[in-house]
Each structure stands twice: as C-alpha cells, then as structure tokens.
Amino acid sequence: KQEVTQIPAALSVPEGENLVLNCSFTDSAIYNLQWFRQDPGKGLTSLLLIQSSQREQTSGRLNASLDKSSGRSTLYIAASQPGDSATYLCAVRRGYTGANSKLTFGKGITLSVRP
Amino acid sequence: DTEVTQTPKHLVMGMTNKKSLKCEQHMGHRAMYWYKQKAKKPPELMFVYSYEKLSINESVPSRFSPECPNSSLLNLHLHALQPEDSALYLCASSDDRNSYEQYFGPGTRLTVT
C-alpha cells in the first residue's frame, strides 16, 4: 500500500528565503506526482505535475524534482514571499485506470512566510 | 481555462434534509471525482466517474449518492446526513487522455446540524 510522507508538518521562514519542501513515498511504481497548494478553507490549486519519466518541472519561482528510485520529490520555492503562506500537499498516482487512478496524498506542510 | 466550479459555496442542512452539491467543468475532462476533506487532513476520495460511469466508490455510506448527468456535470445528492459528515467537499476533474493532471474546484463547506 502506497504511503506518502511530508515532514515537517509545519515550517516558518523569513521572507526572501529559498526553501525546499520534501515528499517521500514508499512504492516507486508511480505514474505521476502532483504538488498542490491549499489556502485555508479553499480548494487545491495544482502547482506542478511530474510524470514518472521526468526528473523535474519548473513554473516561475517553483521547481519540483522527482527521484523515483529513492521515492522522493522536492518542491523548491525561490525567494519566498508572504503570499506563499499556505499548505502544500504532494500526491502520487499509481496508474491511469481504475483503482490505480487514485491519488494518494501526503498530510501536507503548512508554510508560513514571515514579512 | 482550467476551472472547476462548485455550488453552493456553503451549505447548512439538518439531518432530515435532502440537498445536492453541484460541480461543473468545461475542459473536456472525462474523469471527475468527489473528495471529502476534514480540517487539517488531506482530501479523502469518495467517488470517481470515468466517461460518465461510476468507476470507484470508496465504500461511501448510501446517504451520499453521486450522479453524472453528462460529461461536464457531477452532482452529489445528500440525504439523512450526520453531524460528522460536516466537511469541505471537493470536486476534481482530470484529463485522462493526456497528462492525468487533477484540477480541483473551490469546494462546498457543508455543515450538518
């Protein structure tokens, strides 16, 4: 059974700092990995999707990497801003049909960026 | 346009009421999902529709009844809910012919009194 872990559960950093959020998963047989952002009481916003054949994806100040063999992904946020404060969740998808299409989520990292 | 819309934003209902949650997407996605999320927890999958057919039911109680009238719409019918069903209900869709990326709606905050 796939398990996704995100540690620490919460992180507080000063504005301007570059930071790395970690995600680990137990079963390397994944189809893709997705990073989401969630603001309190809101839906999930997809930040980056990495296919299993890819090593990284970039969008603006965000860069996500994937190492399937070690069961790890990182989300790098450059020059953090108070507006980046949110909960960041990673989720893995095992396959593309049926039960394999389900996402397994980590519990998320709540990030606070202090002005 | 990568938007999934949900209505209503907030819903308060008694345990004897019947209500429905609605979800809509116009991205041409053929997979649609209902999730339930409690405070400070990740979303929990409830149902998956693929090509308008129910493909996954995560052993959800029958007081929750999903419906997919067409490829753009997804409903969740609620009846005789319990206070512990109070949660944020999220709808999502994915393009299961290309990237398989999931897009979520803003959610409906449900309170059962």
PDB file of C-alpha atoms in Angstrom:
ATOM      1  CA  LYS A   1       0.000   0.000   0.000  1.00  0.00           C
ATOM      2  CA  GLN A   2       1.398   3.391  -1.016  1.00  0.00           C
ATOM      3  CA  GLU A   3       2.227   5.779   1.801  1.00  0.00           C
ATOM      4  CA  VAL A   4       3.192   9.406   1.243  1.00  0.00           C
ATOM      5  CA  THR A   5       5.011  11.334   3.941  1.00  0.00           C
ATOM      6  CA  GLN A   6       5.655  15.035   4.229  1.00  0.00           C
ATOM      7  CA  ILE A   7       7.917  16.227   7.019  1.00  0.00           C
ATOM      8  CA  PRO A   8       7.872  18.610   8.813  1.00  0.00           C
ATOM      9  CA  ALA A   9       4.156  19.261   9.236  1.00  0.00           C
ATOM     10  CA  ALA A  10       4.779  22.991   9.590  1.00  0.00           C
ATOM     11  CA  LEU A  11       7.512  25.395   8.589  1.00  0.00           C
ATOM     12  CA  SER A  12       8.064  29.082   9.305  1.00  0.00           C
ATOM     13  CA  VAL A  13      10.645  31.076   7.358  1.00  0.00           C
ATOM     14  CA  PRO A  14      11.505  34.761   6.882  1.00  0.00           C
ATOM     15  CA  GLU A  15      10.587  36.435   3.636  1.00  0.00           C
ATOM     16  CA  GLY A  16      13.146  36.086   0.873  1.00  0.00           C
ATOM     17  CA  GLU A  17      14.442  32.707   1.921  1.00  0.00           C
ATOM     18  CA  ASN A  18      14.803  29.898  -0.599  1.00  0.00           C
ATOM     19  CA  LEU A  19      13.211  26.753   0.750  1.00  0.00           C
ATOM     20  CA  VAL A  20      12.696  23.099  -0.011  1.00  0.00           C
ATOM     21  CA  LEU A  21       9.617  21.055   0.842  1.00  0.00           C
ATOM     22  CA  ASN A  22      10.074  17.307   0.930  1.00  0.00           C
ATOM     23  CA  CYS A  23       7.781  14.457  -0.041  1.00  0.00           C
ATOM     24  CA  SER A  24       8.589  10.751   0.203  1.00  0.00           C
ATOM     25  CA  PHE A  25       6.635   7.743  -0.989  1.00  0.00           C
ATOM     26  CA  THR A  26       7.042   4.051  -0.267  1.00  0.00           C
ATOM     27  CA  ASP A  27       6.153   2.478  -3.632  1.00  0.00           C
ATOM     28  CA  SER A  28       8.265   3.683  -6.557  1.00  0.00           C
ATOM     29  CA  ALA A  29       5.788   2.286  -9.115  1.00  0.00           C
ATOM     30  CA  ILE A  30       4.084   5.609  -9.707  1.00  0.00           C
ATOM     31  CA  TYR A  31       2.569   7.139 -12.837  1.00  0.00           C
ATOM     32  CA  ASN A  32       2.966  10.747 -11.808  1.00  0.00           C
ATOM     33  CA  LEU A  33       3.365  13.038  -8.813  1.00  0.00           C
ATOM     34  CA  GLN A  34       1.490  16.269  -8.319  1.00  0.00           C
ATOM     35  CA  TRP A  35       2.182  19.196  -5.981  1.00  0.00           C
ATOM     36  CA  PHE A  36      -0.778  21.245  -4.767  1.00  0.00           C
ATOM     37  CA  ARG A  37      -1.242  24.397  -2.756  1.00  0.00           C
ATOM     38  CA  GLN A  38      -4.230  24.881  -0.474  1.00  0.00           C
ATOM     39  CA  ASP A  39      -5.209  28.121   1.238  1.00  0.00           C
ATOM     40  CA  PRO A  40      -7.364  27.799   4.396  1.00  0.00           C
ATOM     41  CA  GLY A  41     -10.923  26.759   3.582  1.00  0.00           C
ATOM     42  CA  LYS A  42     -10.238  26.730  -0.160  1.00  0.00           C
ATOM     43  CA  GLY A  43      -9.781  24.115  -2.848  1.00  0.00           C
ATOM     44  CA  LEU A  44      -6.489  22.679  -4.058  1.00  0.00           C
ATOM     45  CA  THR A  45      -4.506  24.503  -6.711  1.00  0.00           C
ATOM     46  CA  SER A  46      -2.291  22.348  -8.888  1.00  0.00           C
ATOM     47  CA  LEU A  47       1.239  23.739  -8.897  1.00  0.00           C
ATOM     48  CA  LEU A  48       3.289  21.197 -10.795  1.00  0.00           C
ATOM     49  CA  LEU A  49       2.835  17.734 -12.241  1.00  0.00           C
ATOM     50  CA  ILE A  50       5.807  15.459 -12.836  1.00  0.00           C
ATOM     51  CA  GLN A  51       5.375  12.358 -14.955  1.00  0.00           C
ATOM     52  CA  SER A  52       7.260   9.265 -13.832  1.00  0.00           C
ATOM     53  CA  SER A  53       9.650   9.589 -16.781  1.00  0.00           C
ATOM     54  CA  GLN A  54      10.578  13.170 -15.870  1.00  0.00           C
ATOM     55  CA  ARG A  55      13.138  14.420 -13.362  1.00  0.00           C
ATOM     56  CA  GLU A  56      11.865  17.954 -12.793  1.00  0.00           C
ATOM     57  CA  GLN A  57       9.339  20.598 -13.712  1.00  0.00           C
ATOM     58  CA  THR A  58       9.521  24.357 -13.297  1.00  0.00           C
ATOM     59  CA  SER A  59       6.927  27.090 -13.074  1.00  0.00           C
ATOM     60  CA  GLY A  60       8.042  30.583 -12.154  1.00  0.00           C
ATOM     61  CA  ARG A  61       9.697  30.516  -8.716  1.00  0.00           C
ATOM     62  CA  LEU A  62       8.754  26.864  -8.217  1.00  0.00           C
ATOM     63  CA  ASN A  63      10.793  23.837  -9.177  1.00  0.00           C
ATOM     64  CA  ALA A  64       9.765  20.277  -8.428  1.00  0.00           C
ATOM     65  CA  SER A  65      12.074  17.295  -8.740  1.00  0.00           C
ATOM     66  CA  LEU A  66      11.372  13.583  -8.737  1.00  0.00           C
ATOM     67  CA  ASP A  67      13.647  10.684  -7.873  1.00  0.00           C
ATOM     68  CA  LYS A  68      11.539   7.573  -8.328  1.00  0.00           C
ATOM     69  CA  SER A  69      14.211   5.126  -7.303  1.00  0.00           C
ATOM     70  CA  SER A  70      14.630   6.718  -3.888  1.00  0.00           C
ATOM     71  CA  GLY A  71      10.938   7.533  -3.520  1.00  0.00           C
ATOM     72  CA  ARG A  72      11.434  11.265  -3.124  1.00  0.00           C
ATOM     73  CA  SER A  73      10.225  14.534  -4.526  1.00  0.00           C
ATOM     74  CA  THR A  74      11.121  18.066  -3.541  1.00  0.00           C
ATOM     75  CA  LEU A  75       9.383  21.364  -4.170  1.00  0.00           C
ATOM     76  CA  TYR A  76      11.823  24.261  -4.274  1.00  0.00           C
ATOM     77  CA  ILE A  77      10.435  27.752  -3.716  1.00  0.00           C
ATOM     78  CA  ALA A  78      12.783  30.587  -4.593  1.00  0.00           C
ATOM     79  CA  ALA A  79      12.712  33.957  -2.848  1.00  0.00           C
ATOM     80  CA  SER A  80       9.708  33.143  -0.660  1.00  0.00           C
ATOM     81  CA  GLN A  81       7.014  35.766  -0.135  1.00  0.00           C
ATOM     82  CA  PRO A  82       4.259  36.139   2.494  1.00  0.00           C
ATOM     83  CA  GLY A  83       1.774  35.261  -0.260  1.00  0.00           C
ATOM     84  CA  ASP A  84       3.354  31.799  -0.443  1.00  0.00           C
ATOM     85  CA  SER A  85       1.935  31.026   3.006  1.00  0.00           C
ATOM     86  CA  ALA A  86      -0.362  28.027   2.547  1.00  0.00           C
ATOM     87  CA  THR A  87      -0.450  24.260   2.948  1.00  0.00           C
ATOM     88  CA  TYR A  88       1.465  22.334   0.310  1.00  0.00           C
ATOM     89  CA  LEU A  89       0.413  18.773  -0.464  1.00  0.00           C
ATOM     90  CA  CYS A  90       2.047  16.205  -2.675  1.00  0.00           C
ATOM     91  CA  ALA A  91       0.103  13.323  -4.186  1.00  0.00           C
ATOM     92  CA  VAL A  92       1.122  10.300  -6.227  1.00  0.00           C
ATOM     93  CA  ARG A  93      -0.868   8.409  -8.816  1.00  0.00           C
ATOM     94  CA  ARG A  94      -0.095   4.744  -9.397  1.00  0.00           C
ATOM     95  CA  GLY A  95      -1.557   4.268 -12.856  1.00  0.00           C
ATOM     96  CA  TYR A  96      -4.059   5.549 -15.357  1.00  0.00           C
ATOM     97  CA  THR A  97      -7.138   3.343 -14.998  1.00  0.00           C
ATOM     98  CA  GLY A  98      -9.440   2.064 -12.307  1.00  0.00           C
ATOM     99  CA  ALA A  99      -8.165   1.849  -8.784  1.00  0.00           C
ATOM    100  CA  ASN A 100      -4.700   2.848  -9.997  1.00  0.00           C
ATOM    101  CA  SER A 101      -6.037   6.268 -10.943  1.00  0.00           C
ATOM    102  CA  LYS A 102      -6.487   7.239  -7.309  1.00  0.00           C
ATOM    103  CA  LEU A 103      -4.252   9.904  -5.786  1.00  0.00           C
ATOM    104  CA  THR A 104      -2.503   9.103  -2.521  1.00  0.00           C
ATOM    105  CA  PHE A 105      -1.904  12.319  -0.611  1.00  0.00           C
ATOM    106  CA  GLY A 106       0.628  13.290   1.989  1.00  0.00           C
ATOM    107  CA  LYS A 107      -0.671  15.153   5.028  1.00  0.00           C
ATOM    108  CA  GLY A 108       0.776  18.425   3.806  1.00  0.00           C
ATOM    109  CA  ILE A 109       3.264  21.006   5.015  1.00  0.00           C
ATOM    110  CA  THR A 110       1.852  24.253   6.367  1.00  0.00           C
ATOM    111  CA  LEU A 111       4.194  27.027   5.342  1.00  0.00           C
ATOM    112  CA  SER A 112       4.266  30.437   6.967  1.00  0.00           C
ATOM    113  CA  VAL A 113       6.453  33.130   5.399  1.00  0.00           C
ATOM    114  CA  ARG A 114       7.099  35.975   7.834  1.00  0.00           C
ATOM    115  CA  PRO A 115       7.409  39.528   6.457  1.00  0.00           C
TER     116      PRO A 115
ATOM    117  CA  ASP B   1      -9.419  27.568 -18.916  1.00  0.00           C
ATOM    118  CA  THR B   2      -8.556  25.180 -16.076  1.00  0.00           C
ATOM    119  CA  GLU B   3     -11.560  25.920 -13.907  1.00  0.00           C
ATOM    120  CA  VAL B   4     -13.767  23.598 -11.943  1.00  0.00           C
ATOM    121  CA  THR B   5     -16.767  25.333 -10.382  1.00  0.00           C
ATOM    122  CA  GLN B   6     -18.804  24.171  -7.409  1.00  0.00           C
ATOM    123  CA  THR B   7     -22.092  25.337  -5.965  1.00  0.00           C
ATOM    124  CA  PRO B   8     -23.074  26.233  -3.363  1.00  0.00           C
ATOM    125  CA  LYS B   9     -20.021  27.593  -1.563  1.00  0.00           C
ATOM    126  CA  HIS B  10     -21.597  26.995   1.823  1.00  0.00           C
ATOM    127  CA  LEU B  11     -24.457  24.726   2.871  1.00  0.00           C
ATOM    128  CA  VAL B  12     -26.091  24.220   6.240  1.00  0.00           C
ATOM    129  CA  MET B  13     -28.552  21.374   6.450  1.00  0.00           C
ATOM    130  CA  GLY B  14     -30.440  19.446   9.087  1.00  0.00           C
ATOM    131  CA  MET B  15     -30.135  15.698   9.449  1.00  0.00           C
ATOM    132  CA  THR B  16     -33.517  15.139   7.788  1.00  0.00           C
ATOM    133  CA  ASN B  17     -32.917  17.402   4.795  1.00  0.00           C
ATOM    134  CA  LYS B  18     -32.158  16.452   1.211  1.00  0.00           C
ATOM    135  CA  LYS B  19     -29.734  18.648  -0.672  1.00  0.00           C
ATOM    136  CA  SER B  20     -27.391  18.425  -3.632  1.00  0.00           C
ATOM    137  CA  LEU B  21     -23.892  19.652  -4.390  1.00  0.00           C
ATOM    138  CA  LYS B  22     -23.032  20.551  -7.967  1.00  0.00           C
ATOM    139  CA  CYS B  23     -19.767  20.553  -9.885  1.00  0.00           C
ATOM    140  CA  GLU B  24     -19.065  21.675 -13.429  1.00  0.00           C
ATOM    141  CA  GLN B  25     -16.042  21.712 -15.736  1.00  0.00           C
ATOM    142  CA  HIS B  26     -15.681  22.675 -19.365  1.00  0.00           C
ATOM    143  CA  MET B  27     -12.184  21.379 -20.009  1.00  0.00           C
ATOM    144  CA  GLY B  28     -13.388  18.264 -21.806  1.00  0.00           C
ATOM    145  CA  HIS B  29     -12.156  16.060 -18.986  1.00  0.00           C
ATOM    146  CA  ARG B  30     -13.789  12.646 -18.860  1.00  0.00           C
ATOM    147  CA  ALA B  31     -12.825  11.743 -15.290  1.00  0.00           C
ATOM    148  CA  MET B  32     -14.486  13.505 -12.359  1.00  0.00           C
ATOM    149  CA  TYR B  33     -14.056  12.988  -8.643  1.00  0.00           C
ATOM    150  CA  TRP B  34     -15.674  13.751  -5.285  1.00  0.00           C
ATOM    151  CA  TYR B  35     -13.460  14.148  -2.237  1.00  0.00           C
ATOM    152  CA  LYS B  36     -14.247  14.858   1.402  1.00  0.00           C
ATOM    153  CA  GLN B  37     -11.791  16.882   3.471  1.00  0.00           C
ATOM    154  CA  LYS B  38     -11.837  17.366   7.226  1.00  0.00           C
ATOM    155  CA  ALA B  39      -9.880  20.150   8.907  1.00  0.00           C
ATOM    156  CA  LYS B  40      -6.107  19.743   8.780  1.00  0.00           C
ATOM    157  CA  LYS B  41      -6.368  16.445   6.876  1.00  0.00           C
ATOM    158  CA  PRO B  42      -5.701  15.628   3.231  1.00  0.00           C
ATOM    159  CA  PRO B  43      -8.638  15.025   0.903  1.00  0.00           C
ATOM    160  CA  GLU B  44     -10.224  11.561   1.034  1.00  0.00           C
ATOM    161  CA  LEU B  45     -11.531  10.121  -2.202  1.00  0.00           C
ATOM    162  CA  MET B  46     -15.234   9.268  -2.256  1.00  0.00           C
ATOM    163  CA  PHE B  47     -16.215   8.563  -5.885  1.00  0.00           C
ATOM    164  CA  VAL B  48     -14.678   8.536  -9.352  1.00  0.00           C
ATOM    165  CA  TYR B  49     -16.597   8.797 -12.609  1.00  0.00           C
ATOM    166  CA  SER B  50     -14.896   7.854 -15.852  1.00  0.00           C
ATOM    167  CA  TYR B  51     -16.743   8.574 -19.090  1.00  0.00           C
ATOM    168  CA  GLU B  52     -19.901   9.230 -17.069  1.00  0.00           C
ATOM    169  CA  LYS B  53     -19.794   5.812 -15.429  1.00  0.00           C
ATOM    170  CA  LEU B  54     -19.090   5.260 -11.757  1.00  0.00           C
ATOM    171  CA  SER B  55     -15.701   3.540 -11.636  1.00  0.00           C
ATOM    172  CA  ILE B  56     -14.741   3.863  -7.974  1.00  0.00           C
ATOM    173  CA  ASN B  57     -16.884   4.004  -4.833  1.00  0.00           C
ATOM    174  CA  GLU B  58     -14.694   4.113  -1.759  1.00  0.00           C
ATOM    175  CA  SER B  59     -17.279   2.337   0.423  1.00  0.00           C
ATOM    176  CA  VAL B  60     -19.126   5.588   0.988  1.00  0.00           C
ATOM    177  CA  PRO B  61     -22.371   5.392   3.028  1.00  0.00           C
ATOM    178  CA  SER B  62     -25.534   5.348   0.916  1.00  0.00           C
ATOM    179  CA  ARG B  63     -26.638   8.693   2.339  1.00  0.00           C
ATOM    180  CA  PHE B  64     -24.223  10.106  -0.268  1.00  0.00           C
ATOM    181  CA  SER B  65     -25.415   9.457  -3.820  1.00  0.00           C
ATOM    182  CA  PRO B  66     -23.350  10.628  -6.791  1.00  0.00           C
ATOM    183  CA  GLU B  67     -24.694  11.353 -10.245  1.00  0.00           C
ATOM    184  CA  CYS B  68     -23.012  12.286 -13.524  1.00  0.00           C
ATOM    185  CA  PRO B  69     -25.713  13.608 -15.868  1.00  0.00           C
ATOM    186  CA  ASN B  70     -23.217  14.421 -18.630  1.00  0.00           C
ATOM    187  CA  SER B  71     -19.505  14.771 -19.208  1.00  0.00           C
ATOM    188  CA  SER B  72     -19.383  18.295 -17.752  1.00  0.00           C
ATOM    189  CA  LEU B  73     -21.530  17.887 -14.657  1.00  0.00           C
ATOM    190  CA  LEU B  74     -21.215  15.988 -11.430  1.00  0.00           C
ATOM    191  CA  ASN B  75     -23.708  16.026  -8.585  1.00  0.00           C
ATOM    192  CA  LEU B  76     -23.598  14.697  -5.050  1.00  0.00           C
ATOM    193  CA  HIS B  77     -27.003  14.099  -3.520  1.00  0.00           C
ATOM    194  CA  LEU B  78     -27.174  14.230   0.254  1.00  0.00           C
ATOM    195  CA  HIS B  79     -29.847  12.696   2.464  1.00  0.00           C
ATOM    196  CA  ALA B  80     -30.114  11.966   6.184  1.00  0.00           C
ATOM    197  CA  LEU B  81     -26.587  13.117   6.910  1.00  0.00           C
ATOM    198  CA  GLN B  82     -24.918  13.005  10.293  1.00  0.00           C
ATOM    199  CA  PRO B  83     -23.069  15.841  12.055  1.00  0.00           C
ATOM    200  CA  GLU B  84     -19.775  14.004  11.405  1.00  0.00           C
ATOM    201  CA  ASP B  85     -20.389  14.458   7.674  1.00  0.00           C
ATOM    202  CA  SER B  86     -19.666  18.158   8.116  1.00  0.00           C
ATOM    203  CA  ALA B  87     -16.588  18.849   5.985  1.00  0.00           C
ATOM    204  CA  LEU B  88     -15.293  20.564   2.855  1.00  0.00           C
ATOM    205  CA  TYR B  89     -16.466  18.652  -0.210  1.00  0.00           C
ATOM    206  CA  LEU B  90     -14.177  18.991  -3.187  1.00  0.00           C
ATOM    207  CA  CYS B  91     -14.805  18.138  -6.795  1.00  0.00           C
ATOM    208  CA  ALA B  92     -11.985  17.485  -9.235  1.00  0.00           C
ATOM    209  CA  SER B  93     -11.538  16.524 -12.849  1.00  0.00           C
ATOM    210  CA  SER B  94      -8.639  15.171 -14.866  1.00  0.00           C
ATOM    211  CA  ASP B  95      -7.626  14.811 -18.469  1.00  0.00           C
ATOM    212  CA  ASP B  96      -7.174  11.065 -18.554  1.00  0.00           C
ATOM    213  CA  ARG B  97      -6.095  11.015 -22.192  1.00  0.00           C
ATOM    214  CA  ASN B  98      -3.033  13.185 -21.790  1.00  0.00           C
ATOM    215  CA  SER B  99      -1.387  14.459 -18.618  1.00  0.00           C
ATOM    216  CA  TYR B 100      -3.733  12.959 -15.995  1.00  0.00           C
ATOM    217  CA  GLU B 101      -3.350  16.162 -14.016  1.00  0.00           C
ATOM    218  CA  GLN B 102      -6.154  16.700 -11.494  1.00  0.00           C
ATOM    219  CA  TYR B 103      -7.825  20.087 -11.163  1.00  0.00           C
ATOM    220  CA  PHE B 104      -9.875  20.885  -8.092  1.00  0.00           C
ATOM    221  CA  GLY B 105     -12.824  23.167  -7.521  1.00  0.00           C
ATOM    222  CA  PRO B 106     -13.079  25.620  -4.607  1.00  0.00           C
ATOM    223  CA  GLY B 107     -15.198  23.248  -2.558  1.00  0.00           C
ATOM    224  CA  THR B 108     -18.512  23.362  -0.720  1.00  0.00           C
ATOM    225  CA  ARG B 109     -18.323  23.866   3.044  1.00  0.00           C
ATOM    226  CA  LEU B 110     -21.066  21.618   4.447  1.00  0.00           C
ATOM    227  CA  THR B 111     -22.357  21.890   7.986  1.00  0.00           C
ATOM    228  CA  VAL B 112     -24.849  19.315   9.242  1.00  0.00           C
ATOM    229  CA  THR B 113     -26.837  20.417  12.292  1.00  0.00           C
TER     230      THR B 113
END
